[in-house]
Short mmCIF file of C-alpha atoms in Angstrom, two decimals:
data_model
loop_
_atom_site.label_atom_id
_atom_site.label_comp_id
_atom_site.label_asym_id
_atom_site.label_seq_id
_atom_site.Cartn_x
_atom_site.Cartn_y
_atom_site.Cartn_z
CA UNK O 1 31.50 -73.53 -79.97
CA UNK O 2 30.91 -75.32 -76.69
CA UNK O 3 30.68 -79.09 -76.35
CA UNK O 4 29.31 -80.95 -73.31
CA UNK O 5 31.99 -83.23 -71.92
CA UNK O 6 31.47 -85.95 -69.31
CA UNK O 7 33.67 -84.77 -66.44
CA UNK O 8 32.84 -87.54 -63.99
CA UNK O 9 30.73 -90.60 -63.30
CA UNK O 10 29.69 -92.34 -60.10
CA UNK O 11 27.14 -94.88 -58.89
CA UNK O 12 25.58 -96.39 -55.79
CA UNK O 13 23.83 -99.70 -55.22
CA UNK O 14 22.35 -101.09 -51.99
CA UNK O 15 24.24 -103.74 -50.05
CA UNK O 16 21.40 -106.29 -49.97
CA UNK O 17 21.48 -108.90 -52.74
CA UNK O 18 18.51 -110.87 -54.07
CA UNK O 19 19.92 -113.78 -56.06
CA UNK O 20 18.15 -116.35 -58.19
CA UNK O 21 18.20 -119.02 -55.51
CA UNK O 22 16.44 -116.68 -53.11
CA UNK O 23 13.87 -115.79 -55.77
CA UNK O 24 13.19 -119.46 -56.44
CA UNK O 25 11.92 -119.72 -52.85
CA UNK O 26 9.53 -116.81 -53.40
CA UNK O 27 8.04 -117.67 -56.79
CA UNK O 28 7.93 -120.60 -59.23
CA UNK O 29 11.27 -120.10 -60.96
CA UNK O 30 14.88 -121.34 -60.91
CA UNK O 31 18.39 -120.09 -61.46
CA UNK O 32 18.57 -121.96 -64.77
CA UNK O 33 15.25 -120.50 -65.99
CA UNK O 34 16.28 -116.94 -65.18
CA UNK O 35 19.87 -117.21 -66.39
CA UNK O 36 19.03 -118.77 -69.76
CA UNK O 37 16.21 -116.33 -70.50
CA UNK O 38 17.50 -112.98 -69.27
CA UNK O 39 21.12 -113.47 -68.16
CA UNK O 40 20.63 -112.25 -64.60
CA UNK O 41 22.13 -113.95 -61.54
CA UNK O 42 21.42 -111.36 -58.86
CA UNK O 43 20.10 -107.87 -58.27
CA UNK O 44 20.46 -105.28 -55.48
CA UNK O 45 17.44 -104.36 -53.34
CA UNK O 46 17.04 -101.29 -51.13
CA UNK O 47 15.56 -102.70 -47.95
CA UNK O 48 16.03 -99.47 -46.01
CA UNK O 49 12.83 -97.48 -45.40
CA UNK O 50 13.73 -94.88 -48.03
CA UNK O 51 12.91 -93.92 -51.60
CA UNK O 52 14.84 -93.48 -54.83
CA UNK O 53 16.27 -90.18 -53.56
CA UNK O 54 18.33 -92.10 -50.98
CA UNK O 55 20.07 -93.94 -53.81
CA UNK O 56 20.53 -90.73 -55.80
CA UNK O 57 21.96 -88.76 -52.88
CA UNK O 58 24.58 -91.43 -52.27
CA UNK O 59 25.56 -91.54 -55.95
CA UNK O 60 25.76 -87.74 -56.33
CA UNK O 61 27.83 -87.34 -53.17
CA UNK O 62 30.31 -89.85 -54.57
CA UNK O 63 30.40 -87.90 -57.84
CA UNK O 64 31.08 -84.59 -56.10
CA UNK O 65 33.88 -86.14 -54.07
CA UNK O 66 35.51 -87.93 -57.01
CA UNK O 67 35.48 -84.80 -59.20
CA UNK O 68 36.48 -82.40 -56.39
CA UNK O 69 33.32 -80.41 -57.08
CA UNK O 70 31.82 -78.36 -54.26
CA UNK O 71 28.03 -78.60 -53.99
CA UNK O 72 27.70 -74.82 -54.45
CA UNK O 73 29.32 -75.03 -57.90
CA UNK O 74 26.53 -77.14 -59.44
CA UNK O 75 24.09 -75.10 -61.53
CA UNK O 76 21.50 -77.75 -62.35
CA UNK O 77 20.51 -81.30 -61.38
CA UNK O 78 18.32 -83.40 -63.68
CA UNK O 79 16.88 -86.58 -62.19
CA UNK O 80 15.66 -89.43 -64.38
CA UNK O 81 13.35 -91.78 -62.50
CA UNK O 82 10.24 -93.89 -62.89
CA UNK O 83 10.13 -94.35 -59.12
CA UNK O 84 9.87 -90.87 -57.61
CA UNK O 85 9.71 -90.62 -53.84
CA UNK O 86 6.40 -88.79 -54.20
CA UNK O 87 4.10 -87.62 -56.97
CA UNK O 88 5.32 -84.23 -55.83
CA UNK O 89 7.73 -82.67 -54.97
CA UNK O 90 10.30 -83.79 -57.50
CA UNK O 91 12.86 -86.39 -56.51
CA UNK O 92 15.47 -84.12 -58.09
CA UNK O 93 14.67 -81.41 -55.55
CA UNK O 94 15.08 -83.90 -52.71
CA UNK O 95 18.45 -85.11 -54.04
CA UNK O 96 19.67 -81.54 -54.58
CA UNK O 97 18.73 -80.63 -51.01
CA UNK O 98 20.25 -83.82 -49.61
CA UNK O 99 23.55 -83.10 -51.37
CA UNK O 100 23.67 -79.41 -50.43
CA UNK O 101 23.33 -78.10 -54.00
CA UNK O 102 22.18 -74.72 -52.71
CA UNK O 103 22.69 -72.84 -55.99
CA UNK O 104 21.23 -75.46 -58.33
CA UNK O 105 17.84 -75.76 -59.93
CA UNK O 106 16.54 -79.34 -60.05
CA UNK O 107 13.78 -81.23 -61.80
CA UNK O 108 12.68 -84.73 -62.81
CA UNK O 109 12.13 -86.26 -66.21
CA UNK O 110 10.22 -89.47 -66.85
CA UNK O 111 11.24 -91.40 -69.93
CA UNK O 112 11.30 -94.84 -68.29
CA UNK O 113 14.40 -96.89 -69.12
CA UNK O 114 15.54 -94.29 -71.66
CA UNK O 115 15.42 -91.58 -69.01
CA UNK O 116 19.13 -91.16 -68.42
CA UNK O 117 19.90 -90.66 -72.11
CA UNK O 118 17.07 -88.15 -72.46
CA UNK O 119 18.38 -86.30 -69.40
CA UNK O 120 21.90 -86.29 -70.89
CA UNK O 121 20.49 -84.77 -74.06
CA UNK O 122 18.86 -82.04 -71.96
CA UNK O 123 22.09 -81.41 -70.07
CA UNK O 124 24.04 -81.23 -73.32
CA UNK O 125 21.69 -78.58 -74.68
CA UNK O 126 22.01 -76.44 -71.54
CA UNK O 127 25.81 -76.62 -71.67
CA UNK O 128 26.01 -75.92 -75.42
CA UNK O 129 23.84 -72.84 -74.97
CA UNK O 130 26.09 -71.49 -72.23
CA UNK O 131 23.19 -71.33 -69.79
CA UNK O 132 24.80 -73.72 -67.27
CA UNK O 133 28.41 -74.76 -66.68
CA UNK O 134 28.06 -77.66 -64.25
CA UNK O 135 25.12 -80.02 -64.67
CA UNK O 136 24.59 -83.21 -62.69
CA UNK O 137 22.49 -85.89 -64.38
CA UNK O 138 21.35 -88.63 -62.02
CA UNK O 139 19.19 -91.71 -62.51
CA UNK O 140 17.73 -93.11 -59.30
CA UNK O 141 15.51 -96.18 -59.44
CA UNK O 142 14.01 -98.17 -56.58
CA UNK O 143 12.51 -100.69 -58.99
CA UNK O 144 11.62 -103.05 -56.15
CA UNK O 145 8.93 -100.55 -55.15
CA UNK O 146 6.89 -101.36 -58.26
CA UNK O 147 7.62 -105.07 -58.73
CA UNK O 148 5.15 -107.83 -57.91
CA UNK O 149 7.23 -110.60 -56.33
CA UNK O 150 4.48 -113.10 -57.08
CA UNK O 151 4.87 -112.53 -60.84
CA UNK O 152 7.83 -114.53 -62.11
CA UNK O 153 7.75 -112.87 -65.54
CA UNK O 154 8.74 -109.50 -64.07
CA UNK O 155 10.16 -110.00 -60.56
CA UNK O 156 13.24 -111.76 -61.94
CA UNK O 157 14.23 -108.77 -64.04
CA UNK O 158 14.59 -105.69 -61.89
CA UNK O 159 16.97 -104.29 -59.31
CA UNK O 160 17.62 -101.03 -57.46
CA UNK O 161 20.43 -98.56 -58.05
CA UNK O 162 21.51 -95.05 -58.97
CA UNK O 163 24.24 -93.54 -61.11
CA UNK O 164 25.17 -90.06 -62.24
CA UNK O 165 27.43 -87.90 -64.39
CA UNK O 166 28.84 -84.40 -64.24
CA UNK O 167 28.54 -82.50 -67.53
CA UNK O 168 30.76 -79.48 -68.19
CA UNK O 169 31.61 -77.32 -71.24
CA UNK O 170 34.72 -77.70 -73.37
CA UNK O 171 35.80 -76.08 -76.63
CA UNK O 172 37.14 -79.38 -77.96
CA UNK O 173 34.86 -81.70 -79.92
CA UNK O 174 34.36 -84.37 -77.29
CA UNK O 175 31.71 -85.55 -74.88
CA UNK O 176 28.07 -85.79 -75.95
CA UNK O 177 28.23 -85.20 -79.70
CA UNK O 178 24.78 -86.11 -81.00
CA UNK O 179 21.58 -87.93 -80.10
CA UNK O 180 18.42 -89.25 -81.71
CA UNK O 181 15.20 -89.95 -79.84
CA UNK O 182 11.77 -91.29 -80.75
CA UNK O 183 8.47 -92.00 -79.05
CA UNK O 184 5.45 -94.09 -80.03
CA UNK O 185 2.45 -93.85 -77.74
CA UNK O 186 0.95 -97.03 -79.19
CA UNK O 187 3.31 -98.90 -76.86
CA UNK O 188 1.36 -97.85 -73.78
CA UNK O 189 -0.62 -101.10 -73.25
CA UNK O 190 2.51 -103.27 -73.41
CA UNK O 191 4.57 -101.69 -70.63
CA UNK O 192 2.74 -99.68 -67.99
CA UNK O 193 1.78 -99.21 -64.36
CA UNK O 194 -1.98 -99.03 -64.71
CA UNK O 195 -2.92 -97.63 -61.30
CA UNK O 196 -1.95 -94.62 -59.22
CA UNK O 197 -2.07 -91.91 -61.87
CA UNK O 198 -4.90 -89.55 -62.78
CA UNK O 199 -6.33 -92.07 -65.27
CA UNK O 200 -6.82 -94.66 -62.53
CA UNK O 201 -6.32 -93.10 -59.07
CA UNK O 202 -5.69 -95.46 -56.19
CA UNK O 203 -8.82 -97.26 -55.03
CA UNK O 204 -9.49 -100.55 -53.32
CA UNK O 205 -10.27 -101.99 -56.76
CA UNK O 206 -6.93 -100.91 -58.28
CA UNK O 207 -5.15 -102.42 -55.27
CA UNK O 208 -7.07 -105.69 -55.52
CA UNK O 209 -6.32 -105.98 -59.24
CA UNK O 210 -2.60 -105.34 -58.83
CA UNK O 211 -2.57 -102.19 -60.93
CA UNK O 212 0.13 -100.59 -58.79
CA UNK O 213 2.74 -103.06 -60.01
CA UNK O 214 4.71 -102.87 -63.23
CA UNK O 215 2.91 -104.66 -66.07
CA UNK O 216 4.85 -105.92 -69.08
CA UNK O 217 4.03 -107.96 -72.17
CA UNK O 218 7.42 -109.50 -72.76
CA UNK O 219 7.14 -110.54 -76.41
CA UNK O 220 5.96 -107.15 -77.62
CA UNK O 221 8.61 -105.33 -75.60
CA UNK O 222 11.38 -107.65 -76.81
CA UNK O 223 10.45 -107.19 -80.47
CA UNK O 224 10.30 -103.39 -80.30
CA UNK O 225 13.36 -103.05 -78.06
CA UNK O 226 15.60 -104.97 -80.44
CA UNK O 227 14.39 -103.15 -83.54
CA UNK O 228 14.31 -99.68 -82.06
CA UNK O 229 17.63 -99.75 -80.20
CA UNK O 230 19.29 -101.12 -83.33
CA UNK O 231 17.74 -98.52 -85.64
CA UNK O 232 18.46 -95.55 -83.38
CA UNK O 233 22.08 -96.69 -82.93
CA UNK O 234 22.53 -96.99 -86.68
CA UNK O 235 20.82 -93.64 -87.21
CA UNK O 236 23.12 -91.71 -84.88
CA UNK O 237 26.18 -93.49 -86.31
CA UNK O 238 25.26 -92.70 -89.91
CA UNK O 239 24.46 -89.11 -89.05
CA UNK O 240 27.98 -88.72 -87.69
CA UNK O 241 29.70 -90.63 -90.50
CA UNK O 242 30.93 -93.51 -88.35
CA UNK O 243 30.60 -97.19 -89.15
CA UNK O 244 30.62 -100.23 -86.93
CA UNK O 245 34.39 -100.61 -87.21
CA UNK O 246 34.83 -97.07 -85.84
CA UNK O 247 32.83 -97.78 -82.67
CA UNK O 248 35.06 -98.58 -79.69
CA UNK O 249 32.27 -99.38 -77.23
CA UNK O 250 28.56 -100.12 -77.45
CA UNK O 251 26.71 -99.65 -74.15
CA UNK O 252 23.04 -100.63 -74.29
CA UNK O 253 20.35 -100.45 -71.65
CA UNK O 254 20.76 -103.54 -69.46
CA UNK O 255 17.22 -104.92 -69.85
CA UNK O 256 17.68 -108.50 -70.95
CA UNK O 257 20.76 -110.37 -72.16
CA UNK O 258 18.89 -111.75 -75.15
CA UNK O 259 17.94 -108.23 -76.24
CA UNK O 260 21.53 -107.02 -75.85
CA UNK O 261 22.93 -109.94 -77.85
CA UNK O 262 20.32 -109.56 -80.59
CA UNK O 263 21.01 -105.83 -81.05
CA UNK O 264 24.80 -106.32 -81.08
CA UNK O 265 24.62 -109.22 -83.53
CA UNK O 266 22.38 -107.37 -85.98
CA UNK O 267 24.61 -104.30 -85.75
CA UNK O 268 27.66 -106.44 -86.54
CA UNK O 269 29.35 -105.62 -83.24
CA UNK O 270 31.68 -108.16 -81.65
CA UNK O 271 31.06 -109.12 -78.03
CA UNK O 272 34.40 -107.55 -77.10
CA UNK O 273 32.92 -104.12 -77.87
CA UNK O 274 29.71 -104.54 -75.86
CA UNK O 275 29.75 -103.61 -72.18
CA UNK O 276 27.39 -105.65 -69.99
CA UNK O 277 26.83 -105.92 -66.24
CA UNK O 278 23.23 -107.17 -66.14
CA UNK O 279 24.32 -110.43 -64.48
CA UNK O 280 24.94 -108.71 -61.14
CA UNK O 281 22.41 -105.86 -61.14
CA UNK O 282 19.48 -106.84 -63.32
CA UNK O 283 17.45 -104.13 -65.03
CA UNK O 284 17.85 -100.90 -63.05
CA UNK O 285 15.80 -98.94 -65.60
CA UNK O 286 17.22 -95.45 -66.25
CA UNK O 287 20.22 -96.16 -63.99
CA UNK O 288 21.46 -99.14 -65.99
CA UNK O 289 23.63 -97.37 -68.60
CA UNK O 290 25.52 -95.02 -66.23
CA UNK O 291 25.86 -97.87 -63.72
CA UNK O 292 27.50 -99.95 -66.44
CA UNK O 293 29.74 -97.08 -67.51
CA UNK O 294 30.90 -96.49 -63.93
CA UNK O 295 31.79 -100.16 -63.55
CA UNK O 296 33.88 -100.17 -66.75
CA UNK O 297 35.22 -96.61 -66.71
CA UNK O 298 38.80 -97.82 -66.26
CA UNK O 299 38.55 -99.60 -69.63
CA UNK O 300 37.47 -96.44 -71.44
CA UNK O 301 40.18 -94.26 -72.97
CA UNK O 302 40.19 -90.63 -74.05
CA UNK O 303 38.98 -90.39 -77.62
CA UNK O 304 37.00 -93.65 -77.55
CA UNK O 305 33.88 -93.50 -79.72
CA UNK O 306 30.88 -94.80 -77.80
CA UNK O 307 27.25 -95.42 -78.68
CA UNK O 308 24.69 -95.53 -75.88
CA UNK O 309 21.19 -96.79 -76.57
CA UNK O 310 18.06 -97.45 -74.55
CA UNK O 311 14.41 -98.42 -74.90
CA UNK O 312 11.59 -98.00 -72.42
CA UNK O 313 7.90 -97.60 -71.74
CA UNK O 314 6.05 -95.12 -73.87
CA UNK O 315 7.43 -96.58 -76.07
CA UNK O 316 10.40 -94.21 -75.94
CA UNK O 317 13.89 -94.95 -77.25
CA UNK O 318 17.04 -93.41 -78.64
CA UNK O 319 20.81 -93.38 -78.88
CA UNK O 320 23.69 -91.01 -78.11
CA UNK O 321 27.08 -90.73 -79.76
CA UNK O 322 29.79 -89.90 -77.21
CA UNK O 323 33.52 -89.25 -77.51
CA UNK O 324 35.03 -90.17 -74.14
CA UNK O 325 37.19 -87.64 -72.31
CA UNK O 326 37.87 -88.88 -68.80
#
């Protein structure tokens, strides 16, 4: 039986920093207000005239170099993004071309902030089946492209970045072991970009009404995020006969420090087991979990039991159980 192991991880963030003091000069907010409510001090912003693919190409090139993988060896690239360069072609195809993955198929998935975990689940299935041997999963998010910097309830939250993993087969039981995922379409009104799609194509009216910016109802999202990330984490743990004491690391989507703390507390996880980097990057949507893993990869040891969990628009959410092998 084949298992999908994580053979490498890499990330890329832009050089430009937008900190709370700078934001306070753009909108009615303050460092204290932002820090106490969401735990963010700064976020990275891609000021270059480029899309999410630019971030993804940089991250994937770092991954190929760090794993000594030639571009021609990669069979498949899956890109998770809510900020594609274009409605078509896929951002995955642009990243694959930009990295010289001449033998790889590539496509996008859109599962909002849960996108990277969903893409990992896809990659795991391909590897288990024997269809592909080297799969790159990349999340690339230019969140600044959809943020209204006149709306203090959302502009404080998001940053730009990309991160990726190389998934390969192994006969040992390690890597991506199991995952659970759920979706509830009733969440649509609470977290959505109203304009630009086929339901509301771009018009002067949609522009005037700000429908091309991210819209979020914070209270509803907070309530569902805490409950759903907790439940999916417990579900995947129970399904694999592991309890809280067995978990070495808990790595949640970096959406909001209050959400992270609430989920960890209700799960009975000590802060020493929870990996967090939201302070410096903000919410990078699908890129947040692999970006956090890349930052802390030197702390992870072979055999560590890890639970990853995320929640995003849709609503869509889930959790993965991983046994580390890097």
